[in-house]
CSV table of C-alpha atoms and ligand atoms in Angstrom, one decimal:
chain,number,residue,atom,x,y,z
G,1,UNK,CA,115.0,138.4,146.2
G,2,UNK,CA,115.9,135.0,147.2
G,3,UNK,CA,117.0,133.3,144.3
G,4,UNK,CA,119.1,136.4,143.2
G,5,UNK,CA,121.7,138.4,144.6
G,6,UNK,CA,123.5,141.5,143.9
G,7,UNK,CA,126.4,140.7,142.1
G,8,UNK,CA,129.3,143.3,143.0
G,9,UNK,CA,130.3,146.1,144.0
G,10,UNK,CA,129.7,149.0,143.4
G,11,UNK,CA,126.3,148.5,144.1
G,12,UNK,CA,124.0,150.5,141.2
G,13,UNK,CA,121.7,152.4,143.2
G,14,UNK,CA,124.7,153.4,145.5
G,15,UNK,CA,126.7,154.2,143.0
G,16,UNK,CA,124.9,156.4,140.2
G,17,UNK,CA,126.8,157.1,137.2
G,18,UNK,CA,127.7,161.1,136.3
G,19,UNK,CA,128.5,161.7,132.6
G,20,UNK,CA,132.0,163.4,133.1
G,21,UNK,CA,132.9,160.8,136.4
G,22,UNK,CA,135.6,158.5,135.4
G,23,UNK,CA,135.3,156.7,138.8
G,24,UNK,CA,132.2,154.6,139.6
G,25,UNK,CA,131.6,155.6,142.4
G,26,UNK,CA,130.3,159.5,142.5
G,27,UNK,CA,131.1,162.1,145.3
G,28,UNK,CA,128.7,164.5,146.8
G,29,UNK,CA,128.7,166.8,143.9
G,30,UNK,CA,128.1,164.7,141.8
G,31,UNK,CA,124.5,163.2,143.5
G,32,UNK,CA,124.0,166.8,144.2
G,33,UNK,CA,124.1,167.5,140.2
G,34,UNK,CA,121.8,165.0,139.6
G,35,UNK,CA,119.4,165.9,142.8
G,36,UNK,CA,118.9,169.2,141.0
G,37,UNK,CA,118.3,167.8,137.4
G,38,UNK,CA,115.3,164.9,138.7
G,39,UNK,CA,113.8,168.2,141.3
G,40,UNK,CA,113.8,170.2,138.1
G,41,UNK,CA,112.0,167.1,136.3
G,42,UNK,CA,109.4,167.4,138.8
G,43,UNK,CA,109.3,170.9,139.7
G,44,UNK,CA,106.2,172.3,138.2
G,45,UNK,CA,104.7,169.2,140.6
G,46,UNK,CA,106.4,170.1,143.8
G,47,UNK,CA,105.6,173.9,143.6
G,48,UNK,CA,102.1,173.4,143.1
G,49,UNK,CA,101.9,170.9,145.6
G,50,UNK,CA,103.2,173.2,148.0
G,51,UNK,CA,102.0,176.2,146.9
G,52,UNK,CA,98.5,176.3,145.5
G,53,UNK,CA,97.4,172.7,147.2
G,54,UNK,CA,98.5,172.9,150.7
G,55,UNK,CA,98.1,177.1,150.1
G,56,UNK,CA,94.7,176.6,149.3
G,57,UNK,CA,94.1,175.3,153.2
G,58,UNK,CA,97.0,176.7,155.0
G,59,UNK,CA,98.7,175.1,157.4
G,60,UNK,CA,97.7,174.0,161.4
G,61,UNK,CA,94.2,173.7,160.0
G,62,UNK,CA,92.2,170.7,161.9
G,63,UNK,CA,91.8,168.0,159.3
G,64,UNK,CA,87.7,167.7,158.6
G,65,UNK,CA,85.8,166.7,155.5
G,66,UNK,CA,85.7,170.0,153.7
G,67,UNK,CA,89.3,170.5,154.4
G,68,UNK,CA,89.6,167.4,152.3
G,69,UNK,CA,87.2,168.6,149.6
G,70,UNK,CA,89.6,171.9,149.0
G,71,UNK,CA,92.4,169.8,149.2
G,72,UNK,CA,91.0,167.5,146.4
G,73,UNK,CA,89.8,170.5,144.4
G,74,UNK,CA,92.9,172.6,144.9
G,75,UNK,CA,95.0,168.8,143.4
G,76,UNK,CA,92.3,169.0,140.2
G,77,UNK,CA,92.8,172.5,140.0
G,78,UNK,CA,96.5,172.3,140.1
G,79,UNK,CA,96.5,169.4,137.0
G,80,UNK,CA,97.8,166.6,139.0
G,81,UNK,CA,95.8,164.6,136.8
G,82,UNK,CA,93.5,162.2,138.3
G,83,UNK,CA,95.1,159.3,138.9
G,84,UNK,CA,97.6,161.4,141.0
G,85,UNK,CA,94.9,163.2,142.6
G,86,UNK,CA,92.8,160.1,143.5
G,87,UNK,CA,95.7,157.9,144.9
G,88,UNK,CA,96.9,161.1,147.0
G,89,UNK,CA,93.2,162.0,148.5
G,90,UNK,CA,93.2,157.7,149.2
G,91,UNK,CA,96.2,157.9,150.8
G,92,UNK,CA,95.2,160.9,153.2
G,93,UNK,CA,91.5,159.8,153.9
G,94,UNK,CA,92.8,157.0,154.8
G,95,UNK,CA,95.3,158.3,157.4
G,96,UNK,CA,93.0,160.9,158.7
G,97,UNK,CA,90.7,158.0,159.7
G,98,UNK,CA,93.0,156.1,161.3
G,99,UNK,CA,94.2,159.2,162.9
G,100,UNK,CA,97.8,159.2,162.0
G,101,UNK,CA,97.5,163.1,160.8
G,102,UNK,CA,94.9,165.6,162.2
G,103,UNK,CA,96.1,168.5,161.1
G,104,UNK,CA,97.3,170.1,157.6
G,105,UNK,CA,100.7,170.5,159.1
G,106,UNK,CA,100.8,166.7,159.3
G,107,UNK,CA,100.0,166.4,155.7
G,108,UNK,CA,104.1,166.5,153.9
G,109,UNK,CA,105.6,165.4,156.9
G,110,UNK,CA,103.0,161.9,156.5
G,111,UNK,CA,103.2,161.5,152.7
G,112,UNK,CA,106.8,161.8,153.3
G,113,UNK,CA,107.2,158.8,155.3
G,114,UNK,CA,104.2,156.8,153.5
G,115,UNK,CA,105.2,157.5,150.2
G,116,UNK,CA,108.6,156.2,150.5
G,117,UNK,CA,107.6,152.6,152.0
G,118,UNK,CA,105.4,152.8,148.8
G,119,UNK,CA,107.8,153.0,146.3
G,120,UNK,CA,110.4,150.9,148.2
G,121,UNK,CA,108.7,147.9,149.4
G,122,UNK,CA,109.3,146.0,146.6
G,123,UNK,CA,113.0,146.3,146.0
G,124,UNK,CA,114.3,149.1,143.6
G,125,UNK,CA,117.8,147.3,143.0
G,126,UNK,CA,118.2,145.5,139.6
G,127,UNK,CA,118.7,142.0,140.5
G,128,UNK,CA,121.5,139.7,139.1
G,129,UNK,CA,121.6,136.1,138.3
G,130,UNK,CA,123.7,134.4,140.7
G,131,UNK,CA,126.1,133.3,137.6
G,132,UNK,CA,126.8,135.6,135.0
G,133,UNK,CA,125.4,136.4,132.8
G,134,UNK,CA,122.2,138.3,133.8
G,135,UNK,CA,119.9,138.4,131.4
G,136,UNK,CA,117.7,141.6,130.7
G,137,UNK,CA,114.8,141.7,128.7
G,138,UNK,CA,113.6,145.3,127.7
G,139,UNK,CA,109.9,145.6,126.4
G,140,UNK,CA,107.0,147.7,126.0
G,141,UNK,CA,105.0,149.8,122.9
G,142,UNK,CA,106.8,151.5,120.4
G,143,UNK,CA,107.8,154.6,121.1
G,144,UNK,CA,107.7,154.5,124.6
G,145,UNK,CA,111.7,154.5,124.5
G,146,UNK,CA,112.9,151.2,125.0
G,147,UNK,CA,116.2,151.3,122.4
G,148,UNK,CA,117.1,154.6,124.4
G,149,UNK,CA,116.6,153.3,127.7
G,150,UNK,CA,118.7,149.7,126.3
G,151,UNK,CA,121.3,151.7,125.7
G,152,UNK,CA,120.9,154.2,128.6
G,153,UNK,CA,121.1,150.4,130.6
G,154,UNK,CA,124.2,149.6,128.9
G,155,UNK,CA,125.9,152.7,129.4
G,156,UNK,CA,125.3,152.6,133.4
G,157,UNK,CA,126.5,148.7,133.8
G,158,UNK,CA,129.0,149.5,132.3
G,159,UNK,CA,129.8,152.6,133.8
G,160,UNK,CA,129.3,150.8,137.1
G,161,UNK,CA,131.7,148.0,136.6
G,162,UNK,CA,129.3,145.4,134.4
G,163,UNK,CA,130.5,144.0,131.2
G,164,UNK,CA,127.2,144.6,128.6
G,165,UNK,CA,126.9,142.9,125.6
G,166,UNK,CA,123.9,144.2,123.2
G,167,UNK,CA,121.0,142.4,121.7
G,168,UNK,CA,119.4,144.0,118.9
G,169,UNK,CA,116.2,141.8,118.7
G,170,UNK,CA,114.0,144.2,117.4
G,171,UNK,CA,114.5,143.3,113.8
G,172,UNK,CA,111.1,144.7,112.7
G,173,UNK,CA,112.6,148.0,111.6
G,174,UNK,CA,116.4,148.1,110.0
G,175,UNK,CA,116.3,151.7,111.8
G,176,UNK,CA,116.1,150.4,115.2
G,177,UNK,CA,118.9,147.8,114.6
G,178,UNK,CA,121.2,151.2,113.5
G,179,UNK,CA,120.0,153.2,116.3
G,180,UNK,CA,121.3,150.4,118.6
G,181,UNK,CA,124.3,150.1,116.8
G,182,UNK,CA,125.4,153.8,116.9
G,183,UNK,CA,124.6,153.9,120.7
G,184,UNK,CA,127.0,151.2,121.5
G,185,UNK,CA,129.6,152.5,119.6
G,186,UNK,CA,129.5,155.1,121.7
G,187,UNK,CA,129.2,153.0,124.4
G,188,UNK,CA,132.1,151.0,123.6
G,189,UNK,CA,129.9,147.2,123.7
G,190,UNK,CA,129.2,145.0,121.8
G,191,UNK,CA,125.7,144.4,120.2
G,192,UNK,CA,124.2,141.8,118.3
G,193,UNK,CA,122.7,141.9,115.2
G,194,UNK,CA,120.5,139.6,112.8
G,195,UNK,CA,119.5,140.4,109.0
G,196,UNK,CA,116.5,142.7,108.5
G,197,UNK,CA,113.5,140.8,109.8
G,198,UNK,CA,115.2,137.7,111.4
G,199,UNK,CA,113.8,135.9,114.0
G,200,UNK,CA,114.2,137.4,117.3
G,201,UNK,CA,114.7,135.1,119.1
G,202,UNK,CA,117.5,133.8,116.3
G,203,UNK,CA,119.3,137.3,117.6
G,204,UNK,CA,119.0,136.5,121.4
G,205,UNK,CA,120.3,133.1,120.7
G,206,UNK,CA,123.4,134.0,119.4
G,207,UNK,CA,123.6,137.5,121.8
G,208,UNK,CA,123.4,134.7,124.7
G,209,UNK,CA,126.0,132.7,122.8
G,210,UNK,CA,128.2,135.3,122.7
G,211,UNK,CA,127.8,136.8,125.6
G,212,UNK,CA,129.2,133.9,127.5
G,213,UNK,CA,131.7,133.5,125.1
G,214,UNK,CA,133.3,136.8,125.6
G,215,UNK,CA,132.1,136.1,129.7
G,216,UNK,CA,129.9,139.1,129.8
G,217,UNK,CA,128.2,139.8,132.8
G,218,UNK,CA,124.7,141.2,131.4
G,219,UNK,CA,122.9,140.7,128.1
G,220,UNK,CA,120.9,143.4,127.3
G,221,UNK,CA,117.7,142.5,125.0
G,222,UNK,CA,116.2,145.3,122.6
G,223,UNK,CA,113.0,144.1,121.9
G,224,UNK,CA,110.0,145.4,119.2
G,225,UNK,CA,107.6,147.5,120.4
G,226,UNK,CA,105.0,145.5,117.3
G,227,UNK,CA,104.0,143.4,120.1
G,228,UNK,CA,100.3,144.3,120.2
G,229,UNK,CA,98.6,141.4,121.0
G,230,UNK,CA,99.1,139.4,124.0
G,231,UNK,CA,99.9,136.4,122.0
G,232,UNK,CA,102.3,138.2,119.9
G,233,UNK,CA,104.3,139.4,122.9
G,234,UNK,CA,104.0,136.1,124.9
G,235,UNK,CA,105.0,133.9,121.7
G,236,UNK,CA,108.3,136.4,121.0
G,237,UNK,CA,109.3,136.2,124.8
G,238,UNK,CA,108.8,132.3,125.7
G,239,UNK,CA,111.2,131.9,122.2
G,240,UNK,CA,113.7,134.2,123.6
G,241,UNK,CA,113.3,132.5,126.8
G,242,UNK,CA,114.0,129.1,125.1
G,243,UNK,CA,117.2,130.6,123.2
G,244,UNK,CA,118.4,131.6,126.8
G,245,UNK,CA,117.8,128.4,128.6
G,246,UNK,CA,119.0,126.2,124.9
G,247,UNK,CA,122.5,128.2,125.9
G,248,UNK,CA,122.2,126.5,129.0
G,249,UNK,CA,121.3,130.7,130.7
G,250,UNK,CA,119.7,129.3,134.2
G,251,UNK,CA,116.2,131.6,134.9
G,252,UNK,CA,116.5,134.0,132.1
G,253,UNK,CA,115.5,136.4,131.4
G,254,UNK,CA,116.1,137.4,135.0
G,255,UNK,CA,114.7,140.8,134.7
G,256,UNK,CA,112.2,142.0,132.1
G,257,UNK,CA,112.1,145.5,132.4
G,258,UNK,CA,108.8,147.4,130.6
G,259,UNK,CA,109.8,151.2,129.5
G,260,UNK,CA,107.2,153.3,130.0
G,261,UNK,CA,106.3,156.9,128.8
G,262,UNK,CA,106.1,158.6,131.6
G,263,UNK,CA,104.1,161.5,130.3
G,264,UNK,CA,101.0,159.0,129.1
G,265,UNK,CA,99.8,158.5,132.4
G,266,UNK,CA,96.6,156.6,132.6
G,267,UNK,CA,97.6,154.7,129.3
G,268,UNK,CA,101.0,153.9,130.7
G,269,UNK,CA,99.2,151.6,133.5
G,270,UNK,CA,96.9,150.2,130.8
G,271,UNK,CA,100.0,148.8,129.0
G,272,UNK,CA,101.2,147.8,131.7
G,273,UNK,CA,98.4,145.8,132.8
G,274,UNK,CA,98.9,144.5,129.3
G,275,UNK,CA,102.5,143.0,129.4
G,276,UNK,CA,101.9,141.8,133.1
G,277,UNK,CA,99.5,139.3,132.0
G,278,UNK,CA,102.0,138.5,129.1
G,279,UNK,CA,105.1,138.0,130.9
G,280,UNK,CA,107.0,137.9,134.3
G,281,UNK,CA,107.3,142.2,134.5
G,282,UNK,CA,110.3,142.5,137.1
G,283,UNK,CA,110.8,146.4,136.7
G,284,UNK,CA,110.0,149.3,134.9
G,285,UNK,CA,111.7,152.0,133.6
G,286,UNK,CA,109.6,155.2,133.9
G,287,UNK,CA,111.1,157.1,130.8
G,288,UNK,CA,110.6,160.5,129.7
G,289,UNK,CA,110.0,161.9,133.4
G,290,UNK,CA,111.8,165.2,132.0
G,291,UNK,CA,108.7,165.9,129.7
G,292,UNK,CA,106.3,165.8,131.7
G,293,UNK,CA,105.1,168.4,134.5
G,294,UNK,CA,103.5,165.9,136.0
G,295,UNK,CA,106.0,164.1,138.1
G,296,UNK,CA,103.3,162.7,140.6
G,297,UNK,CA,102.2,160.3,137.7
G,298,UNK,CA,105.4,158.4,139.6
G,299,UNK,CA,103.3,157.3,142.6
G,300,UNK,CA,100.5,156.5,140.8
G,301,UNK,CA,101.9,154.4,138.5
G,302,UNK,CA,103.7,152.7,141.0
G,303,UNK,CA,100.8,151.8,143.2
G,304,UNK,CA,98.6,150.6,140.6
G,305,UNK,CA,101.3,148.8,138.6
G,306,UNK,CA,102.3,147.0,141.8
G,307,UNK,CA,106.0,146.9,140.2
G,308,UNK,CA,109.1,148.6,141.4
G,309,UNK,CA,110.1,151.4,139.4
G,310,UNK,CA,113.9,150.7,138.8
G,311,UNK,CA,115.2,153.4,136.7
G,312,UNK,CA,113.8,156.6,135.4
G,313,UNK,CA,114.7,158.2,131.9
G,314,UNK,CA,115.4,162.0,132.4
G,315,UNK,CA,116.5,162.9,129.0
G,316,UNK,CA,117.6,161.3,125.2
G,317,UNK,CA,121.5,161.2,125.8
G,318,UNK,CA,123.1,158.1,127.5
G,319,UNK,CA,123.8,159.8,131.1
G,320,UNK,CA,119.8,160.7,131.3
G,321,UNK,CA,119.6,157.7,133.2
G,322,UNK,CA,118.7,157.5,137.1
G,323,UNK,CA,118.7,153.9,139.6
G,324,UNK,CA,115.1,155.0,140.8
G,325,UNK,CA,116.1,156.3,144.8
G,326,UNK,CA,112.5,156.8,146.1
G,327,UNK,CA,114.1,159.0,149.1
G,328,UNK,CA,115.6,161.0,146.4
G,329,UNK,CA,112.5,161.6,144.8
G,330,UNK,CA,110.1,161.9,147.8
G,331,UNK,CA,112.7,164.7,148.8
G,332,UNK,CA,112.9,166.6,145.5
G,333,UNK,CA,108.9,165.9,145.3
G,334,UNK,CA,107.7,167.7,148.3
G,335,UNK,CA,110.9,169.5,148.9
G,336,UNK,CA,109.2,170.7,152.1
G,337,UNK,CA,111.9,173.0,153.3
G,338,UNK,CA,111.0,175.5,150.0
G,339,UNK,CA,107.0,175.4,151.8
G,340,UNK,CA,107.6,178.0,153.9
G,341,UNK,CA,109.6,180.3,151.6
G,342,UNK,CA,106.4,179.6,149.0
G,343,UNK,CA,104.2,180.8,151.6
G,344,UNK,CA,106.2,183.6,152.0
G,345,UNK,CA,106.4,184.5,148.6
G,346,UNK,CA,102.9,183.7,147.4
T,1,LIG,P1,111.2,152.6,121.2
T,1,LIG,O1,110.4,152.6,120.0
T,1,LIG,O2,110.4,152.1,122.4
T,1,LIG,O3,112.5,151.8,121.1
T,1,LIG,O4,111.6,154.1,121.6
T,1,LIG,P2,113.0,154.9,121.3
T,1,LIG,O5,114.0,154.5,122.3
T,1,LIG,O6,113.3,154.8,119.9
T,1,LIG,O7,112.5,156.4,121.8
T,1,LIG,C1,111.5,157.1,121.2
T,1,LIG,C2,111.7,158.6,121.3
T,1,LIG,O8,111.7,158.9,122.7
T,1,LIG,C3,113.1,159.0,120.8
T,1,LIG,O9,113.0,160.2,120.2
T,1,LIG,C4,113.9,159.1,122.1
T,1,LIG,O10,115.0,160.1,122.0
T,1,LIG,C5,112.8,159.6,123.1
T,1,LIG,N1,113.1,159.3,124.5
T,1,LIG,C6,113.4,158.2,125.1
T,1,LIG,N2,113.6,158.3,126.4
T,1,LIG,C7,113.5,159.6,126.7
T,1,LIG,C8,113.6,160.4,127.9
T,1,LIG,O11,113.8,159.9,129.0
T,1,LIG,N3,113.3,161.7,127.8
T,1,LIG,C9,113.1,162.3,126.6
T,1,LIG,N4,112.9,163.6,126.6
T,1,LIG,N5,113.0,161.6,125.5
T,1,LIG,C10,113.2,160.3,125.5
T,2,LIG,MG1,113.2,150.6,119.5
């Protein structure tokens, strides 16, 4: 953190926006609301978990090798895909060993606990310059959703208090400079536009201009997803660097968020290994977590990205958004009050 603080209250990740809430800040309801819609994201994930993994051994077992084995088989079995499966069986070898669980009772009640330091060791929070304005930097492939999630990013700073101005750098495609447009209409901020096939990094420089003419506290950066090759991407982002720090912008961009599809799994950590080595990723933005049944993809992701997860995308309207709350999701992932009642039923 260092360098950065939070800026103001309300505090993002304390203070999730709700689509109909006027108010920033959201009463119980209203997390409740969207509790259910992110369990129902990952619900195909936590039932199986629950029912046909831990099923598959029972509970009070003693913990042994083959107990493993049909635990692994029953995760294969189940689809949890094998990145989920593999960082999951890690995680509980590993524990066994060391003898913090010896029986398969202590199997949720441990992955609850370890999963959460996981996914918040690293700081969840957006972080904000110490002078205004922040500068946020949104890239990744095409497709993978980063206009929607730009605007999604708007639409919650602003919700929660932060003036957003728009920059439509992706000027590849005259579509994606009218998709952004249309969304911050709706938002009610400004954007930024170039001619068809400008520079970016013309766009940022007068986004950045203009954002601290108007004193906006964030400039959000729509960026192309034609960045294919390393040299590309790492060209395009030192310019829009240099535009930021030529308007006299101290440290920006001081986030650079990479949208990921969260239904692509294994190839979502391949591009990510990608843009790492191309630029300063600060957070990502798991999008798309409503598609997929395969909510565990979260954890691995996260452990072999070795980058927060900051926000995840849970549908295509503005409000689809969600501060990553690893408690949140731990809870709705293994949601082991509902284990019992599975047994019960199955
Ligand atoms: P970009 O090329 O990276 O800018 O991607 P876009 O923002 O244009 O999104 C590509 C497609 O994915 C669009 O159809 C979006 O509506 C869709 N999309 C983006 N985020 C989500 C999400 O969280 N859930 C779902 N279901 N669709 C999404
Ligand atoms: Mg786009």
């Amino acid at each position: 953190m260092g360098l950065f603080s939070r800026k103001k209250k309300p505090e993002p990740e304390e203070t999730p926006p709700e689509p109909q809430a006027e108010e920033p800040a959201p009463g119980n309801g209203e997390k409740k609301g969207m509790l259910a819609k992110l369990t129902r994201a990952i619900s195909r994930t936590r039932m199986v978990l629950n029912r046909r993994v831990l099923g598959a051994v029972g509970l009070g077992q003693k913990i042994d090798d083959e107990i493993l084995e049909k635990l692994e088989e029953a995760m294969i079995e189940a689809d949890f895909g094998v990145e989920t499966s593999d960082f999951l069986m890690g995680v509980l070898r590993g524990a066994w060993k060391n003898g913090r669980i010896e029986t398969t009772s202590d199997i949720l009640p441990f992955l609850r606990v370890d999963l959460k330091q996981r996914l918040t060791h690293r700081g969840n929070a957006l972080r904000f310059a110490p002078k205004s304005p922040t500068v946020i930097l949104v890239v990744g492939v095409n497709g993978a959703g980063k206009t929607t999630s730009v605007a999604r990013l708007a639409w919650y700073l602003e919700k929660t208090g932060h003036h957003t101005v728009l920059a439509a750098a992706d000027t590849f495609r005259a579509a994606a400079v009218e998709q952004l447009k249309t969304w911050s209409e709706r938002i009610g901020c400004e954007i930024v536009t170039g001619p068809e096939k400008a520079d970016p990094a013309s766009v940022a420089h007068k986004a950045a201009e203009r954002a601290l003419e108007i004193g906006a506290d964030v400039l959000l950066v729509d960026t192309a997803g034609r960045l294919h090759t390393q040299k590309n991407l790492m060209d395009e982002l030192r310019k829009i660097r240099n535009a930021c720090a030529a308007k006299k912008i101290e440290g920006a961009p001081h986030e650079t968020i990479l949208v990921l599809d969260a239904t692509t799994g294994q190839n979502a950590v391949v591009q990510a290994e990608m843009f790492k080595q191309a630029a300063e990723v600060t957070g990502l933005f798991l999008a798309k977590l409503d598609g997929t049944a395969k909510g565990g993809a979260v954890l691995s992701i996260n452990e072999k990205v070795e980058v927060p997860v900051k926000f995840v995308g849970l549908g295509e309207k503005l409000e689809d958004i969600q501060p990553f709350d690893a408690d949140q999701f731990v809870e709705a992932l293994f949601d082991i009050e509902s284990l019992s009642e599975n047994q019960d039923a199955g």
